[in-house]
Structures are given as structure tokens and as C-alpha cells.
Amino acid sequence: MMKSFLFLMIFLVVALAGNFNKDFDITWGDGRAKILENGQLLTLSLDKTSGSGFRSKNQYLFGKIDLKIKLVPGNSAGTVTTYYLSSIGSSHDEIDFEFLGNLSGDPYILHTNVFTQGKGNREQQFYLWFDPTKDFHTYTILWNPQSIIFSVDGTPIRQFKNLEASGIPYPKNQPMWIYSSLWNADDWATRGGLVKTDWSKAPFIASYRNYNAQACVWSSSSSSSCTSNSSTGNSWLSESLDSTGQSRIKWVQSNYMIYNYCTDTKRFPQGFPPECSLN
């Protein structure tokens, strides 16, 4: 047991600086995804025939994952760029960033969701306080035993706490891969599907840099994975929002949140999900 634990801790230390050639596999797109600049840049492309995507070579059980993304510029209506963690199976866990494209001049919508044991329906959506197509910006998923925190350029925008003590499932047992994709979703993505993809603007391209993972790499041959007390040198495992972070998340949600499932009375006429009053 101890050998397995130490084995995973070694991986925890080395899985920090990322290289797309070393850390990811292009999973679909028939050549539309490209790894460039000796593994430092990755681009996904979408045309009328197909989109594209990639997945991490490793699975992780808890981590702090940073990825710099520059989204599809111009008229991106109908397109969706995703960056998420997910396990597999009907009872999967999942932590989502999805970027819903829009007409030129209109803001992107940042869509977030958390699935536990196959159940999602926890959507929160935001506008961003910058143009995400002009430059690269850092999107971070912090997933530790205490909470999941979504951040943009270091500013937290959403937190999902571990509320198992209140009977609410929390993702903590299923290792997840890192995924990203660029695909056409013009049946729902822009104004509920009213605005369709303009294929004369294709190919649509999203770009990625500076992948970084401070994370516990899952090994099927090991009987243990890292826990909240696994190493004093990995502060992200116990990281939580301090008073500044709590103020920032309130600022974002007051000024930039455009949808919150926890306030959707039409959707939940019998009462909001229990985590809404506790998160």
C-alpha cells in the first residue's frame, strides 16, 4: 500500500509543466487538430465536415489544471469550444468549461457545469470581462477533496463544495481525463439555435498554450491515490477561497453571471436543488 502511495506521489511531483506532444493524444478530427512549436501550441479546427478534439494521456484523481485558450475569433455563432474533466460510464463525473460562440461583436457565453454520478443540470453561465478571441487567457479547474473552483485568469467565478455530509454526491472516486474539443452545435449553442453556423467563415480555429497540471496521476496498477494529507508541498490539495477570493467570486457573479440554475424557478418549481442553499 505504501509503495503504491509513494509511486503516485512521484507522479504528483513530475506532472507539472506540460507539453502537448507528451501529455495529450489527438482523438478525432482527421488532421484538423495540430500540435505545433515542439509541443507548445495546439490548434483545433472546425469545418462543415468535422470538428476536432484531444484528450490527456493520463487520468487524474484531483488536480489543479491550467490551460491557456484563445477562442474562435469573428463570427463564431454555432460553434462550441470545450475544456473539461470527465470519467466514463453512465454514472460518470464531469467538470465543464464550454464556450458558446456568437455573432461578431456579441460576447461569448462561458457555460459551466458539474456532474456527479451521472447527474448534471448544474449550469451557470457568464459573460467575460474581456474579449477571449484577442489573446490567450488562462482557464483553471481546481478539483480537490474540499471543493471544485472554476477560475479565469486567476479570478474565481464559481465554487462547488463537497457537501457529502448533507447527502449531496461529490466527485472523489472516479479518475478523470482532460478533454477539449471544437464542434458545431448550431442546433442549440447560439440563441437557442436561432443563429446558425456561417460556413463561409470556416475553418474556425481555437488555439491552446501553457498546459499545466498539478495533479495526482491515476494508475490502475496502484491501490491508492493522493488524499488531502498526501504531501505538505502540494498546497492545491487543501486550497480554498480566502476572503479575497470570496469577494472576487461575488463580483463576477454580480456583474457577469447571466444564468444560474439555483435561481431558475421555472425549472425547479418544487424547490431548488439542495446544494443551492449550501454552496
Tab-separated table of C-alpha atoms in Angstrom:
chain	number	residue	atom	x	y	z
A	1	MET	CA	0.000	0.000	0.000
A	2	MET	CA	2.764	2.439	0.956
A	3	LYS	CA	4.757	1.620	-2.200
A	4	SER	CA	1.720	2.391	-4.342
A	5	PHE	CA	1.188	5.632	-2.499
A	6	LEU	CA	4.801	6.712	-3.000
A	7	PHE	CA	4.589	5.732	-6.659
A	8	LEU	CA	1.699	8.115	-7.130
A	9	MET	CA	3.417	10.863	-5.171
A	10	ILE	CA	6.368	10.715	-7.575
A	11	PHE	CA	3.949	11.308	-10.437
A	12	LEU	CA	2.322	14.101	-8.482
A	13	VAL	CA	5.605	15.966	-8.422
A	14	VAL	CA	6.528	15.493	-12.081
A	15	ALA	CA	3.121	16.152	-13.646
A	16	LEU	CA	3.550	19.918	-13.502
A	17	ALA	CA	4.861	21.520	-16.705
A	18	GLY	CA	3.011	20.388	-19.803
A	19	ASN	CA	3.863	19.564	-23.387
A	20	PHE	CA	1.048	18.737	-25.801
A	21	ASN	CA	3.081	16.079	-27.615
A	22	LYS	CA	3.947	14.349	-24.358
A	23	ASP	CA	0.721	14.795	-22.400
A	24	PHE	CA	-2.138	14.583	-24.930
A	25	ASP	CA	-3.487	12.457	-27.769
A	26	ILE	CA	-5.449	13.924	-30.653
A	27	THR	CA	-8.573	11.780	-30.537
A	28	TRP	CA	-10.602	12.877	-33.541
A	29	GLY	CA	-10.751	15.340	-36.427
A	30	ASP	CA	-8.863	13.617	-39.259
A	31	GLY	CA	-5.942	16.049	-39.253
A	32	ARG	CA	-7.873	19.116	-38.147
A	33	ALA	CA	-6.070	19.205	-34.797
A	34	LYS	CA	-2.385	20.159	-34.948
A	35	ILE	CA	0.400	20.197	-32.365
A	36	LEU	CA	2.968	22.861	-33.254
A	37	GLU	CA	6.057	24.624	-31.891
A	38	ASN	CA	7.608	21.469	-30.407
A	39	GLY	CA	4.520	20.730	-28.351
A	40	GLN	CA	3.959	24.240	-27.017
A	41	LEU	CA	0.953	25.130	-29.203
A	42	LEU	CA	-2.118	23.103	-30.136
A	43	THR	CA	-4.846	24.196	-32.541
A	44	LEU	CA	-8.284	22.715	-33.135
A	45	SER	CA	-10.183	23.343	-36.355
A	46	LEU	CA	-13.842	23.032	-37.349
A	47	ASP	CA	-15.254	22.982	-40.869
A	48	LYS	CA	-18.545	21.761	-42.306
A	49	THR	CA	-17.319	18.169	-42.400
A	50	SER	CA	-15.937	17.805	-38.895
A	51	GLY	CA	-14.591	19.378	-35.750
A	52	SER	CA	-11.669	18.024	-33.717
A	53	GLY	CA	-10.550	17.220	-30.210
A	54	PHE	CA	-7.876	15.911	-27.877
A	55	ARG	CA	-7.588	14.037	-24.564
A	56	SER	CA	-4.898	13.718	-21.922
A	57	LYS	CA	-2.822	10.559	-21.902
A	58	ASN	CA	-3.204	10.332	-18.135
A	59	GLN	CA	-6.198	10.173	-15.850
A	60	TYR	CA	-6.207	12.262	-12.689
A	61	LEU	CA	-7.861	11.977	-9.306
A	62	PHE	CA	-7.801	15.573	-8.027
A	63	GLY	CA	-5.740	18.301	-9.593
A	64	LYS	CA	-5.257	21.943	-10.461
A	65	ILE	CA	-5.345	22.193	-14.245
A	66	ASP	CA	-4.421	25.382	-16.127
A	67	LEU	CA	-4.913	25.831	-19.851
A	68	LYS	CA	-4.472	28.990	-21.915
A	69	ILE	CA	-7.038	29.242	-24.707
A	70	LYS	CA	-7.636	31.754	-27.498
A	71	LEU	CA	-11.159	31.234	-28.783
A	72	VAL	CA	-12.521	31.295	-32.335
A	73	PRO	CA	-12.492	34.943	-33.497
A	74	GLY	CA	-15.064	36.837	-35.535
A	75	ASN	CA	-18.413	35.244	-36.257
A	76	SER	CA	-18.260	32.118	-34.101
A	77	ALA	CA	-22.027	31.574	-33.906
A	78	GLY	CA	-22.982	27.901	-33.686
A	79	THR	CA	-19.556	26.755	-32.550
A	80	VAL	CA	-18.704	25.343	-29.134
A	81	THR	CA	-15.204	25.081	-27.691
A	82	THR	CA	-14.994	22.780	-24.680
A	83	TYR	CA	-12.419	22.154	-21.964
A	84	TYR	CA	-13.426	19.717	-19.280
A	85	LEU	CA	-12.560	16.818	-16.998
A	86	SER	CA	-14.577	13.631	-17.267
A	87	SER	CA	-14.663	9.990	-16.273
A	88	ILE	CA	-16.566	7.467	-18.394
A	89	GLY	CA	-19.740	5.454	-17.983
A	90	SER	CA	-23.375	6.187	-17.216
A	91	SER	CA	-22.505	7.266	-13.658
A	92	HIS	CA	-19.626	9.475	-14.746
A	93	ASP	CA	-18.313	12.604	-13.051
A	94	GLU	CA	-17.562	15.705	-15.104
A	95	ILE	CA	-16.367	19.307	-14.625
A	96	ASP	CA	-17.122	21.561	-17.610
A	97	PHE	CA	-15.968	24.751	-19.243
A	98	GLU	CA	-17.865	25.301	-22.514
A	99	PHE	CA	-17.505	28.432	-24.642
A	100	LEU	CA	-20.560	29.177	-26.764
A	101	GLY	CA	-19.781	31.202	-29.872
A	102	ASN	CA	-21.719	34.221	-31.064
A	103	LEU	CA	-22.074	36.741	-33.852
A	104	SER	CA	-19.235	39.210	-34.339
A	105	GLY	CA	-19.396	41.894	-31.686
A	106	ASP	CA	-21.591	39.883	-29.320
A	107	PRO	CA	-19.984	38.319	-26.246
A	108	TYR	CA	-19.063	34.703	-25.874
A	109	ILE	CA	-21.016	32.795	-23.228
A	110	LEU	CA	-18.947	30.791	-20.757
A	111	HIS	CA	-21.043	27.789	-19.711
A	112	THR	CA	-20.073	25.741	-16.634
A	113	ASN	CA	-21.487	22.528	-15.214
A	114	VAL	CA	-20.677	19.829	-12.649
A	115	PHE	CA	-21.783	16.202	-12.985
A	116	THR	CA	-21.716	13.779	-10.065
A	117	GLN	CA	-22.505	10.098	-10.549
A	118	GLY	CA	-24.093	10.790	-13.935
A	119	LYS	CA	-26.232	13.729	-12.800
A	120	GLY	CA	-25.573	17.219	-14.118
A	121	ASN	CA	-28.124	20.006	-14.564
A	122	ARG	CA	-25.992	22.399	-12.510
A	123	GLU	CA	-25.414	25.040	-15.159
A	124	GLN	CA	-24.083	28.506	-14.517
A	125	GLN	CA	-23.301	30.854	-17.407
A	126	PHE	CA	-21.212	34.003	-17.589
A	127	TYR	CA	-20.090	36.748	-19.904
A	128	LEU	CA	-16.384	37.525	-19.721
A	129	TRP	CA	-14.891	40.903	-18.866
A	130	PHE	CA	-12.564	40.781	-21.881
A	131	ASP	CA	-12.582	39.602	-25.496
A	132	PRO	CA	-11.436	35.953	-25.291
A	133	THR	CA	-10.590	35.869	-29.011
A	134	LYS	CA	-7.908	38.588	-28.990
A	135	ASP	CA	-5.350	36.805	-26.832
A	136	PHE	CA	-4.748	33.742	-24.704
A	137	HIS	CA	-6.394	33.635	-21.276
A	138	THR	CA	-5.926	31.084	-18.504
A	139	TYR	CA	-8.859	28.868	-17.552
A	140	THR	CA	-8.322	26.838	-14.385
A	141	ILE	CA	-10.135	23.906	-12.820
A	142	LEU	CA	-9.160	23.269	-9.207
A	143	TRP	CA	-10.553	19.940	-8.018
A	144	ASN	CA	-9.599	18.798	-4.551
A	145	PRO	CA	-11.361	16.878	-1.769
A	146	GLN	CA	-12.947	20.051	-0.391
A	147	SER	CA	-14.298	21.805	-3.483
A	148	ILE	CA	-14.221	22.481	-7.207
A	149	ILE	CA	-13.272	26.042	-8.150
A	150	PHE	CA	-13.515	27.441	-11.696
A	151	SER	CA	-11.196	30.410	-12.346
A	152	VAL	CA	-10.432	32.729	-15.257
A	153	ASP	CA	-7.032	34.455	-15.266
A	154	GLY	CA	-6.779	33.671	-11.573
A	155	THR	CA	-10.191	35.130	-10.733
A	156	PRO	CA	-12.591	32.542	-9.283
A	157	ILE	CA	-16.020	32.559	-10.917
A	158	ARG	CA	-17.687	29.510	-9.375
A	159	GLN	CA	-17.305	27.079	-6.486
A	160	PHE	CA	-18.933	23.680	-5.933
A	161	LYS	CA	-18.276	22.478	-2.394
A	162	ASN	CA	-18.036	18.942	-1.089
A	163	LEU	CA	-21.376	18.620	0.699
A	164	GLU	CA	-21.428	14.873	1.153
A	165	ALA	CA	-22.219	15.400	4.839
A	166	SER	CA	-25.544	16.838	3.621
A	167	GLY	CA	-26.208	13.905	1.305
A	168	ILE	CA	-25.052	15.586	-1.920
A	169	PRO	CA	-22.711	13.435	-4.064
A	170	TYR	CA	-19.235	14.824	-4.769
A	171	PRO	CA	-16.749	13.604	-7.395
A	172	LYS	CA	-13.919	11.984	-5.471
A	173	ASN	CA	-13.610	8.331	-6.514
A	174	GLN	CA	-13.567	8.304	-10.317
A	175	PRO	CA	-10.371	9.376	-12.103
A	176	MET	CA	-10.936	11.795	-14.967
A	177	TRP	CA	-9.241	12.625	-18.242
A	178	ILE	CA	-8.749	16.162	-19.522
A	179	TYR	CA	-10.643	16.750	-22.761
A	180	SER	CA	-11.040	19.579	-25.226
A	181	SER	CA	-12.969	19.843	-28.482
A	182	LEU	CA	-14.246	22.281	-31.083
A	183	TRP	CA	-17.514	21.285	-32.731
A	184	ASN	CA	-20.687	22.505	-34.379
A	185	ALA	CA	-23.725	22.849	-32.107
A	186	ASP	CA	-25.835	25.330	-34.032
A	187	ASP	CA	-28.989	23.452	-33.067
A	188	TRP	CA	-28.698	24.998	-29.565
A	189	ALA	CA	-25.485	26.931	-28.914
A	190	THR	CA	-26.315	30.455	-30.100
A	191	ARG	CA	-29.609	31.996	-29.008
A	192	GLY	CA	-31.066	28.538	-28.506
A	193	GLY	CA	-30.259	27.505	-32.066
A	194	LEU	CA	-31.789	30.543	-33.784
A	195	VAL	CA	-28.413	31.640	-35.185
A	196	LYS	CA	-26.762	29.036	-37.396
A	197	THR	CA	-23.108	28.483	-38.237
A	198	ASP	CA	-21.904	30.543	-41.203
A	199	TRP	CA	-19.776	28.007	-43.031
A	200	SER	CA	-18.374	30.681	-45.350
A	201	LYS	CA	-16.259	31.721	-42.323
A	202	ALA	CA	-14.768	28.228	-41.902
A	203	PRO	CA	-12.364	26.904	-40.872
A	204	PHE	CA	-12.944	28.010	-37.300
A	205	ILE	CA	-9.819	27.707	-35.159
A	206	ALA	CA	-9.215	27.690	-31.404
A	207	SER	CA	-5.670	27.738	-30.006
A	208	TYR	CA	-4.129	26.362	-26.810
A	209	ARG	CA	-0.916	27.052	-24.884
A	210	ASN	CA	0.691	26.638	-21.469
A	211	TYR	CA	-0.996	23.495	-20.230
A	212	ASN	CA	-0.028	22.938	-16.620
A	213	ALA	CA	-1.195	20.202	-14.247
A	214	GLN	CA	-0.512	19.961	-10.558
A	215	ALA	CA	-2.353	16.705	-10.159
A	216	CYS	CA	-2.483	13.151	-8.889
A	217	VAL	CA	-1.925	10.828	-11.820
A	218	TRP	CA	-4.116	7.759	-11.553
A	219	SER	CA	-2.531	4.364	-12.106
A	220	SER	CA	-4.710	1.283	-12.462
A	221	SER	CA	-1.861	-0.810	-11.057
A	222	SER	CA	-1.849	1.169	-7.811
A	223	SER	CA	-4.204	0.642	-4.924
A	224	SER	CA	-4.017	4.188	-3.630
A	225	SER	CA	-4.279	7.749	-4.843
A	226	CYS	CA	-3.383	11.028	-3.237
A	227	THR	CA	-5.529	12.368	-0.444
A	228	SER	CA	-5.825	15.707	1.263
A	229	ASN	CA	-2.903	14.895	3.566
A	230	SER	CA	-0.673	13.295	0.971
A	231	SER	CA	2.010	15.972	0.898
A	232	THR	CA	2.589	19.260	2.613
A	233	GLY	CA	4.251	20.516	-0.570
A	234	ASN	CA	1.086	20.419	-2.647
A	235	SER	CA	-0.979	23.275	-1.308
A	236	TRP	CA	-3.604	22.962	-4.033
A	237	LEU	CA	-4.896	19.791	-2.347
A	238	SER	CA	-6.197	21.885	0.544
A	239	GLU	CA	-6.655	25.178	-1.322
A	240	SER	CA	-9.892	27.046	-0.719
A	241	LEU	CA	-11.233	30.534	-1.299
A	242	ASP	CA	-9.790	33.127	1.049
A	243	SER	CA	-11.633	36.384	1.760
A	244	THR	CA	-10.227	37.968	-1.405
A	245	GLY	CA	-11.343	35.005	-3.487
A	246	GLN	CA	-14.794	35.128	-1.956
A	247	SER	CA	-15.038	38.828	-2.804
A	248	ARG	CA	-13.906	38.202	-6.373
A	249	ILE	CA	-16.413	35.410	-6.934
A	250	LYS	CA	-19.201	37.670	-5.663
A	251	TRP	CA	-18.024	40.449	-8.013
A	252	VAL	CA	-18.056	38.107	-11.020
A	253	GLN	CA	-21.430	36.612	-10.179
A	254	SER	CA	-22.981	40.037	-9.516
A	255	ASN	CA	-21.704	41.585	-12.732
A	256	TYR	CA	-21.189	38.807	-15.277
A	257	MET	CA	-23.387	35.829	-14.408
A	258	ILE	CA	-26.256	35.525	-16.894
A	259	TYR	CA	-27.757	32.185	-15.816
A	260	ASN	CA	-27.802	30.289	-12.524
A	261	TYR	CA	-29.728	27.063	-12.132
A	262	CYS	CA	-30.129	27.903	-8.456
A	263	THR	CA	-32.404	30.852	-9.313
A	264	ASP	CA	-34.417	29.235	-12.135
A	265	THR	CA	-37.872	28.967	-10.583
A	266	LYS	CA	-39.475	27.784	-13.829
A	267	ARG	CA	-37.104	24.849	-13.979
A	268	PHE	CA	-37.419	23.966	-10.296
A	269	PRO	CA	-40.981	24.919	-9.292
A	270	GLN	CA	-40.902	22.477	-6.362
A	271	GLY	CA	-37.735	23.984	-4.912
A	272	PHE	CA	-34.101	24.351	-5.836
A	273	PRO	CA	-31.562	21.513	-5.596
A	274	PRO	CA	-30.252	21.183	-2.032
A	275	GLU	CA	-26.716	22.379	-2.819
A	276	CYS	CA	-28.083	25.771	-3.889
A	277	SER	CA	-28.572	26.882	-0.306
A	278	LEU	CA	-25.232	25.482	0.840
A	279	ASN	CA	-22.671	26.312	-1.863
